[in-house]
Tab-separated table of C-alpha atoms in Angstrom:
chain	number	residue	atom	x	y	z
A	15	MET	CA	38.899	-58.446	101.204
A	16	CYS	CA	39.763	-60.524	104.992
A	17	ALA	CA	40.305	-63.544	106.334
A	18	GLY	CA	39.050	-65.696	109.277
A	19	ALA	CA	35.652	-64.584	110.721
A	20	PRO	CA	33.317	-62.197	109.056
A	21	PRO	CA	33.288	-58.343	109.730
A	22	ALA	CA	30.114	-57.198	112.442
A	23	SER	CA	26.719	-56.851	110.796
A	24	SER	CA	27.013	-53.468	111.937
A	25	THR	CA	29.777	-52.719	110.051
A	26	GLN	CA	28.984	-49.694	106.993
A	27	TYR	CA	29.712	-50.055	103.821
A	28	TRP	CA	29.018	-47.994	100.786
A	29	ILE	CA	28.354	-47.921	97.176
A	30	THR	CA	28.949	-45.354	94.873
A	31	GLN	CA	25.092	-44.606	93.101
A	32	PRO	CA	23.567	-41.229	90.901
A	33	VAL	CA	21.734	-39.288	92.054
A	34	ASP	CA	20.200	-39.425	88.110
A	35	HIS	CA	20.213	-42.922	86.632
A	36	PHE	CA	18.506	-41.591	83.741
A	37	GLY	CA	20.795	-38.475	82.888
A	38	GLY	CA	19.788	-35.384	85.647
A	39	ALA	CA	21.840	-33.855	88.093
A	40	GLY	CA	25.120	-33.242	85.633
A	41	GLY	CA	26.123	-37.242	86.100
A	42	ALA	CA	26.656	-36.413	90.549
A	43	THR	CA	27.058	-39.142	92.365
A	44	TRP	CA	26.825	-39.858	96.687
A	45	GLN	CA	27.291	-42.892	99.210
A	46	GLN	CA	24.322	-45.138	99.612
A	47	GLN	CA	25.303	-47.457	103.177
A	48	TYR	CA	23.874	-50.983	103.488
A	49	LEU	CA	25.333	-53.867	105.718
A	50	VAL	CA	26.092	-57.183	105.280
A	51	ASN	CA	25.514	-60.532	107.429
A	52	ALA	CA	28.481	-63.394	106.013
A	53	THR	CA	27.633	-65.549	109.558
A	54	PHE	CA	26.379	-68.633	107.346
A	55	TYR	CA	27.846	-67.781	103.977
A	56	ARG	CA	29.365	-71.040	101.606
A	57	PRO	CA	30.149	-70.561	98.057
A	58	GLY	CA	27.860	-70.517	96.256
A	59	GLY	CA	25.173	-70.036	98.542
A	60	PRO	CA	22.249	-67.675	97.509
A	61	ILE	CA	22.257	-63.885	98.221
A	62	TYR	CA	19.430	-62.176	100.151
A	63	VAL	CA	18.749	-58.691	99.806
A	64	SER	CA	16.519	-56.075	101.489
A	65	THR	CA	15.801	-53.150	102.210
A	66	PRO	CA	13.912	-51.085	105.976
A	67	GLY	CA	12.317	-49.135	102.813
A	68	GLU	CA	11.638	-45.655	104.935
A	69	SER	CA	13.915	-46.410	107.945
A	70	PRO	CA	16.905	-46.051	108.158
A	71	VAL	CA	18.975	-49.237	108.234
A	72	SER	CA	19.944	-51.846	111.039
A	73	ALA	CA	21.453	-55.010	112.417
A	74	ARG	CA	18.272	-56.048	113.374
A	75	TYR	CA	17.684	-56.673	109.228
A	76	ILE	CA	19.895	-59.378	108.326
A	77	ASP	CA	20.969	-60.350	112.342
A	78	ASN	CA	17.120	-60.547	113.519
A	79	SER	CA	14.658	-61.449	110.060
A	80	HIS	CA	13.176	-64.255	108.146
A	81	PHE	CA	16.108	-63.823	105.568
A	82	THR	CA	18.130	-64.492	108.787
A	83	LEU	CA	16.460	-68.506	109.649
A	84	LEU	CA	16.803	-68.882	104.939
A	85	ALA	CA	19.836	-67.452	104.443
A	86	GLN	CA	21.116	-70.072	108.122
A	87	ARG	CA	19.644	-73.059	105.899
A	88	THR	CA	20.659	-72.628	102.524
A	89	SER	CA	24.433	-70.433	103.062
A	90	GLY	CA	22.956	-67.990	102.702
A	91	LEU	CA	24.692	-64.013	102.225
A	92	LEU	CA	22.312	-61.200	103.952
A	93	VAL	CA	22.601	-57.962	102.953
A	94	THR	CA	20.399	-54.980	103.260
A	95	LEU	CA	20.544	-51.591	101.821
A	96	GLU	CA	19.180	-48.275	102.685
A	97	HIS	CA	17.064	-46.640	100.828
A	98	ARG	CA	17.773	-43.526	99.255
A	99	TYR	CA	16.933	-40.409	101.232
A	100	PHE	CA	15.967	-42.402	104.885
A	101	GLY	CA	18.717	-41.826	107.074
A	102	VAL	CA	21.759	-41.434	106.110
A	103	SER	CA	22.520	-42.672	102.270
A	104	ASN	CA	20.720	-38.841	101.724
A	105	PRO	CA	22.812	-37.932	97.368
A	106	MET	CA	20.888	-34.395	98.427
A	107	PRO	CA	22.707	-31.999	101.376
A	108	ASP	CA	18.648	-31.128	102.420
A	109	LEU	CA	15.467	-32.661	101.857
A	110	SER	CA	14.035	-29.491	99.864
A	111	GLY	CA	11.229	-30.059	96.867
A	112	ALA	CA	13.866	-29.176	94.829
A	113	SER	CA	16.353	-31.535	96.248
A	114	LEU	CA	13.330	-34.629	96.642
A	115	GLN	CA	13.266	-34.713	92.544
A	116	PHE	CA	15.419	-37.344	92.498
A	117	LEU	CA	13.382	-39.196	95.024
A	118	THR	CA	11.744	-41.800	93.097
A	119	ILE	CA	10.782	-45.466	92.328
A	120	GLU	CA	12.706	-45.780	88.697
A	121	ASN	CA	15.923	-44.315	90.972
A	122	ALA	CA	15.054	-45.492	94.190
A	123	LEU	CA	15.576	-49.363	92.158
A	124	ALA	CA	17.680	-48.656	90.328
A	125	ASP	CA	19.890	-47.838	93.037
A	126	PHE	CA	19.414	-51.695	94.289
A	127	ALA	CA	20.001	-52.848	90.410
A	128	ALA	CA	23.907	-51.769	90.440
A	129	PHE	CA	24.500	-53.231	93.559
A	130	ILE	CA	23.369	-55.958	92.709
A	131	ARG	CA	24.496	-56.112	88.773
A	132	ALA	CA	28.054	-55.047	91.282
A	133	ALA	CA	27.081	-57.855	92.981
A	134	LYS	CA	26.746	-60.685	90.638
A	135	ARG	CA	29.216	-59.192	88.121
A	136	THR	CA	32.632	-57.952	90.899
A	137	PRO	CA	31.119	-59.636	94.447
A	138	SER	CA	35.328	-58.162	95.855
A	139	SER	CA	33.712	-55.085	94.737
A	140	VAL	CA	30.884	-55.229	97.802
A	141	PHE	CA	31.836	-57.662	99.753
A	142	PRO	CA	33.521	-57.870	102.723
A	143	ILE	CA	34.245	-61.641	102.214
A	144	PRO	CA	35.009	-64.163	98.898
A	145	VAL	CA	31.666	-64.882	97.322
A	146	VAL	CA	31.159	-66.418	94.308
A	147	ALA	CA	30.559	-64.461	90.978
A	148	ASN	CA	26.037	-64.721	89.832
A	149	ALA	CA	25.163	-65.879	93.146
A	150	GLN	CA	21.591	-65.764	93.140
A	151	VAL	CA	19.550	-63.278	94.346
A	152	ILE	CA	16.481	-63.449	96.876
A	153	PHE	CA	14.814	-59.576	97.001
A	154	GLY	CA	12.083	-59.255	100.083
A	155	GLY	CA	10.678	-56.691	102.195
A	156	GLY	CA	8.055	-55.580	103.746
A	157	SER	CA	5.365	-52.649	103.325
A	158	TYR	CA	6.340	-50.249	101.551
A	159	SER	CA	9.827	-53.035	101.135
A	160	GLY	CA	7.621	-55.318	99.786
A	161	ASN	CA	6.213	-53.219	96.804
A	162	ILE	CA	10.119	-53.219	96.391
A	163	ALA	CA	10.354	-56.206	96.012
A	164	ALA	CA	8.131	-57.142	93.816
A	165	TRP	CA	8.704	-54.134	91.522
A	166	MET	CA	12.443	-55.777	91.121
A	167	ARG	CA	12.171	-58.944	90.124
A	168	ALA	CA	9.067	-57.279	88.166
A	169	ARG	CA	11.491	-54.499	86.434
A	170	TYR	CA	14.407	-57.011	87.512
A	171	PRO	CA	14.431	-60.778	86.112
A	172	ASP	CA	17.474	-61.322	84.824
A	173	LEU	CA	19.088	-59.867	88.220
A	174	VAL	CA	16.719	-61.070	90.747
A	175	LEU	CA	15.793	-64.732	90.638
A	176	GLY	CA	12.467	-64.311	93.153
A	177	SER	CA	11.316	-62.039	96.173
A	178	TRP	CA	9.643	-62.428	98.636
A	179	ALA	CA	6.685	-59.590	99.078
A	180	SER	CA	5.438	-59.329	102.850
A	181	SER	CA	2.129	-57.238	102.972
A	182	ALA	CA	3.585	-55.719	100.167
A	183	ILE	CA	0.845	-52.791	99.654
A	184	VAL	CA	-2.253	-53.250	96.870
A	185	TYR	CA	-4.749	-49.928	97.853
A	186	GLY	CA	-2.917	-47.529	99.029
A	187	ARG	CA	-5.027	-44.395	100.989
A	188	LEU	CA	-4.407	-41.550	102.568
A	189	GLN	CA	-6.641	-41.949	104.668
A	190	ASN	CA	-5.839	-45.213	107.137
A	191	TYR	CA	-7.904	-45.293	110.230
A	192	GLN	CA	-8.111	-49.371	110.372
A	193	PHE	CA	-5.144	-49.814	111.393
A	194	ASP	CA	-4.806	-48.534	114.679
A	195	GLN	CA	-8.165	-49.718	115.435
A	196	SER	CA	-7.712	-52.682	114.956
A	197	PHE	CA	-3.891	-52.375	117.039
A	198	GLY	CA	-6.939	-51.096	118.901
A	199	ARG	CA	-8.249	-54.059	119.446
A	200	HIS	CA	-5.095	-56.494	119.782
A	201	LEU	CA	-3.999	-53.721	122.919
A	202	ALA	CA	-7.145	-54.970	124.535
A	203	GLN	CA	-7.177	-58.234	124.443
A	204	VAL	CA	-3.667	-57.999	126.312
A	205	GLY	CA	-5.729	-55.642	129.140
A	206	CYS	CA	-3.806	-51.996	127.968
A	207	ALA	CA	-5.564	-50.511	125.397
A	208	GLN	CA	-7.295	-48.207	128.286
A	209	ARG	CA	-3.499	-47.234	129.719
A	210	VAL	CA	-1.576	-47.103	126.145
A	211	SER	CA	-4.774	-44.571	125.197
A	212	GLN	CA	-4.655	-42.588	128.267
A	213	ALA	CA	-0.849	-41.952	127.381
A	214	VAL	CA	-1.111	-40.734	123.935
A	215	SER	CA	-4.040	-38.554	125.437
A	216	ASP	CA	-1.455	-35.994	127.197
A	217	VAL	CA	1.280	-36.830	124.855
A	218	ASP	CA	-0.806	-34.874	122.680
A	219	ALA	CA	-1.644	-32.257	124.428
A	220	ILE	CA	1.873	-31.478	125.582
A	221	LEU	CA	2.611	-31.917	121.196
A	222	LEU	CA	-0.668	-29.870	120.116
A	223	SER	CA	0.678	-27.292	123.092
A	224	ASN	CA	3.095	-24.606	121.626
A	225	ASN	CA	4.701	-24.959	124.601
A	226	SER	CA	8.500	-25.595	124.714
A	227	THR	CA	8.570	-26.404	128.029
A	228	GLN	CA	6.801	-29.552	128.298
A	229	LEU	CA	8.134	-30.361	124.810
A	230	ALA	CA	11.343	-30.384	126.120
A	231	SER	CA	10.370	-31.980	129.552
A	232	MET	CA	8.478	-34.805	127.306
A	233	GLN	CA	11.666	-35.185	125.216
A	234	ALA	CA	13.680	-36.183	127.734
A	235	LYS	CA	11.702	-38.318	130.362
A	236	PHE	CA	11.547	-40.402	126.584
A	237	GLY	CA	14.208	-40.587	125.737
A	238	ILE	CA	13.876	-39.095	122.080
A	239	PRO	CA	15.867	-35.573	120.408
A	240	ALA	CA	14.531	-32.093	120.625
A	241	LEU	CA	12.778	-32.243	117.622
A	242	SER	CA	10.164	-30.175	116.214
A	243	ALA	CA	6.128	-31.647	117.742
A	244	SER	CA	5.331	-32.302	114.679
A	245	ASP	CA	8.681	-34.795	114.176
A	246	SER	CA	8.747	-35.789	118.043
A	247	ALA	CA	5.458	-37.206	116.930
A	248	GLY	CA	6.186	-38.937	113.930
A	249	LEU	CA	8.936	-40.932	115.364
A	250	LEU	CA	6.857	-41.521	118.079
A	251	ALA	CA	4.556	-43.725	115.925
A	252	ALA	CA	7.057	-44.866	113.412
A	253	LEU	CA	9.235	-46.416	116.887
A	254	ILE	CA	4.975	-47.693	118.544
A	255	THR	CA	4.598	-48.411	114.746
A	256	THR	CA	7.585	-51.574	115.383
A	257	TYR	CA	5.356	-53.502	118.043
A	258	SER	CA	1.831	-52.717	116.028
A	259	MET	CA	2.665	-55.571	113.176
A	260	ALA	CA	4.852	-57.972	115.783
A	261	PRO	CA	2.329	-60.233	116.116
A	262	ILE	CA	1.853	-61.132	112.261
A	263	THR	CA	6.114	-60.797	111.465
A	264	THR	CA	7.862	-62.636	114.297
A	265	ALA	CA	6.803	-65.541	117.220
A	266	GLY	CA	6.421	-63.511	119.630
A	267	ASP	CA	4.164	-61.134	121.103
A	268	TYR	CA	6.203	-58.256	121.486
A	269	VAL	CA	2.673	-56.107	122.210
A	270	GLU	CA	2.452	-58.026	124.826
A	271	SER	CA	6.234	-58.125	126.251
A	272	ARG	CA	7.504	-55.678	125.308
A	273	VAL	CA	4.609	-52.555	125.713
A	274	CYS	CA	1.998	-54.187	128.146
A	275	SER	CA	4.547	-54.739	130.486
A	276	PHE	CA	5.475	-51.454	131.163
A	277	PHE	CA	1.337	-50.252	131.836
A	278	GLY	CA	0.922	-53.556	134.813
A	279	ASN	CA	1.324	-51.943	137.802
A	280	ALA	CA	-0.450	-48.855	138.159
A	281	SER	CA	0.837	-46.374	140.596
A	282	ILE	CA	3.015	-45.908	138.015
A	283	LYS	CA	1.683	-42.644	135.273
A	284	ALA	CA	0.076	-43.779	132.341
A	285	THR	CA	2.920	-41.493	130.421
A	286	ASP	CA	5.746	-42.714	132.141
A	287	ALA	CA	4.628	-46.573	131.308
A	288	TYR	CA	4.461	-44.936	127.569
A	289	ALA	CA	8.234	-43.169	128.504
A	290	ALA	CA	10.036	-46.276	129.716
A	291	ALA	CA	8.337	-48.294	126.775
A	292	ILE	CA	9.616	-46.295	124.765
A	293	ARG	CA	12.833	-46.133	125.596
A	294	SER	CA	13.074	-50.338	125.801
A	295	THR	CA	12.208	-49.939	121.708
A	296	ILE	CA	15.193	-46.446	120.997
A	297	GLN	CA	17.515	-49.492	123.675
A	298	GLN	CA	16.125	-53.563	121.885
A	299	ALA	CA	16.725	-50.966	119.009
A	300	GLY	CA	20.246	-50.213	119.156
A	301	LEU	CA	19.152	-46.887	117.944
A	302	THR	CA	21.018	-43.301	117.685
A	303	GLN	CA	19.788	-40.296	118.989
A	304	GLN	CA	21.598	-39.639	114.895
A	305	ALA	CA	19.105	-42.633	113.849
A	306	LEU	CA	16.250	-40.644	115.968
A	307	VAL	CA	16.559	-37.811	114.473
A	308	GLN	CA	16.444	-39.325	110.879
A	309	ILE	CA	13.209	-41.383	111.298
A	310	GLY	CA	11.427	-38.280	113.081
A	311	ASP	CA	12.847	-35.763	110.019
A	312	SER	CA	11.519	-38.176	107.452
A	313	SER	CA	8.399	-38.904	105.914
A	314	LEU	CA	7.626	-40.342	108.958
A	315	GLY	CA	7.094	-37.257	110.911
A	316	ILE	CA	3.311	-34.890	110.380
A	317	ASP	CA	3.504	-31.861	108.549
A	318	ASN	CA	0.513	-30.819	110.397
A	319	TYR	CA	0.333	-32.579	113.348
A	320	GLU	CA	-3.909	-31.032	113.343
A	321	LEU	CA	-4.431	-32.553	110.993
A	322	GLY	CA	-4.323	-35.981	112.745
A	323	GLN	CA	-6.536	-35.225	115.473
């Protein structure tokens, strides 16, 4: 489909999927977004498939991940697909209860299976470069995406040769405060726990104040869209969670270099340091305002923020 160097990994591609793979929705279809990194691919190499799960898709999942290293060493092709109902891959025009009836594990797995089936049978229909048919497929992910990876191998062994399920959920619970406690201990180890705690308390006070002027001022300072207080809380939580897992999932300690480093100057207000860290995170991840709106408006938001207090 292309000559010379492969397209940039940020190039958007789309595949048509049924709203319901199991006969519902009157045969309606929708467009699922995916990205491809073909930098390392050589004929005969495997295909590494992943999904960001409950987050919008971005090139970082195929440019800077464990799979990127594997693809480089095995002449593999990297693909990341957006999960239905997240990012811009929404089968329905809204997130009402009626629309969410098609947000099921079975449908999500069938989406990924349909893509892999096309990649194996007619690779020219989904890839921007020539790819050998019937390539071996490895599915990977972490947390919820890790569950998807394991389920894909179990449900579709004819399509998925193996899976890499990092930190996959084996015991789900509604309240998991232990995760926050672990992050707090790490912040203490690198010397910024008190300042971060103060910043979060100050931001919480604004989010719970019902003061639209204070909320708008805080959003402008942090470089985030004009969302509701609950969606703003979900967005900030999602952005900082990336670094709470960094000591485990990356070679470097991003908590120290990309969070605590902003809090070292005691003359800077804690909320200003927090805002600088968030703006840096947004820039590092290459997130657009539209992507931030999608994150805040997704299930990562908190319907009743007071319940989290």
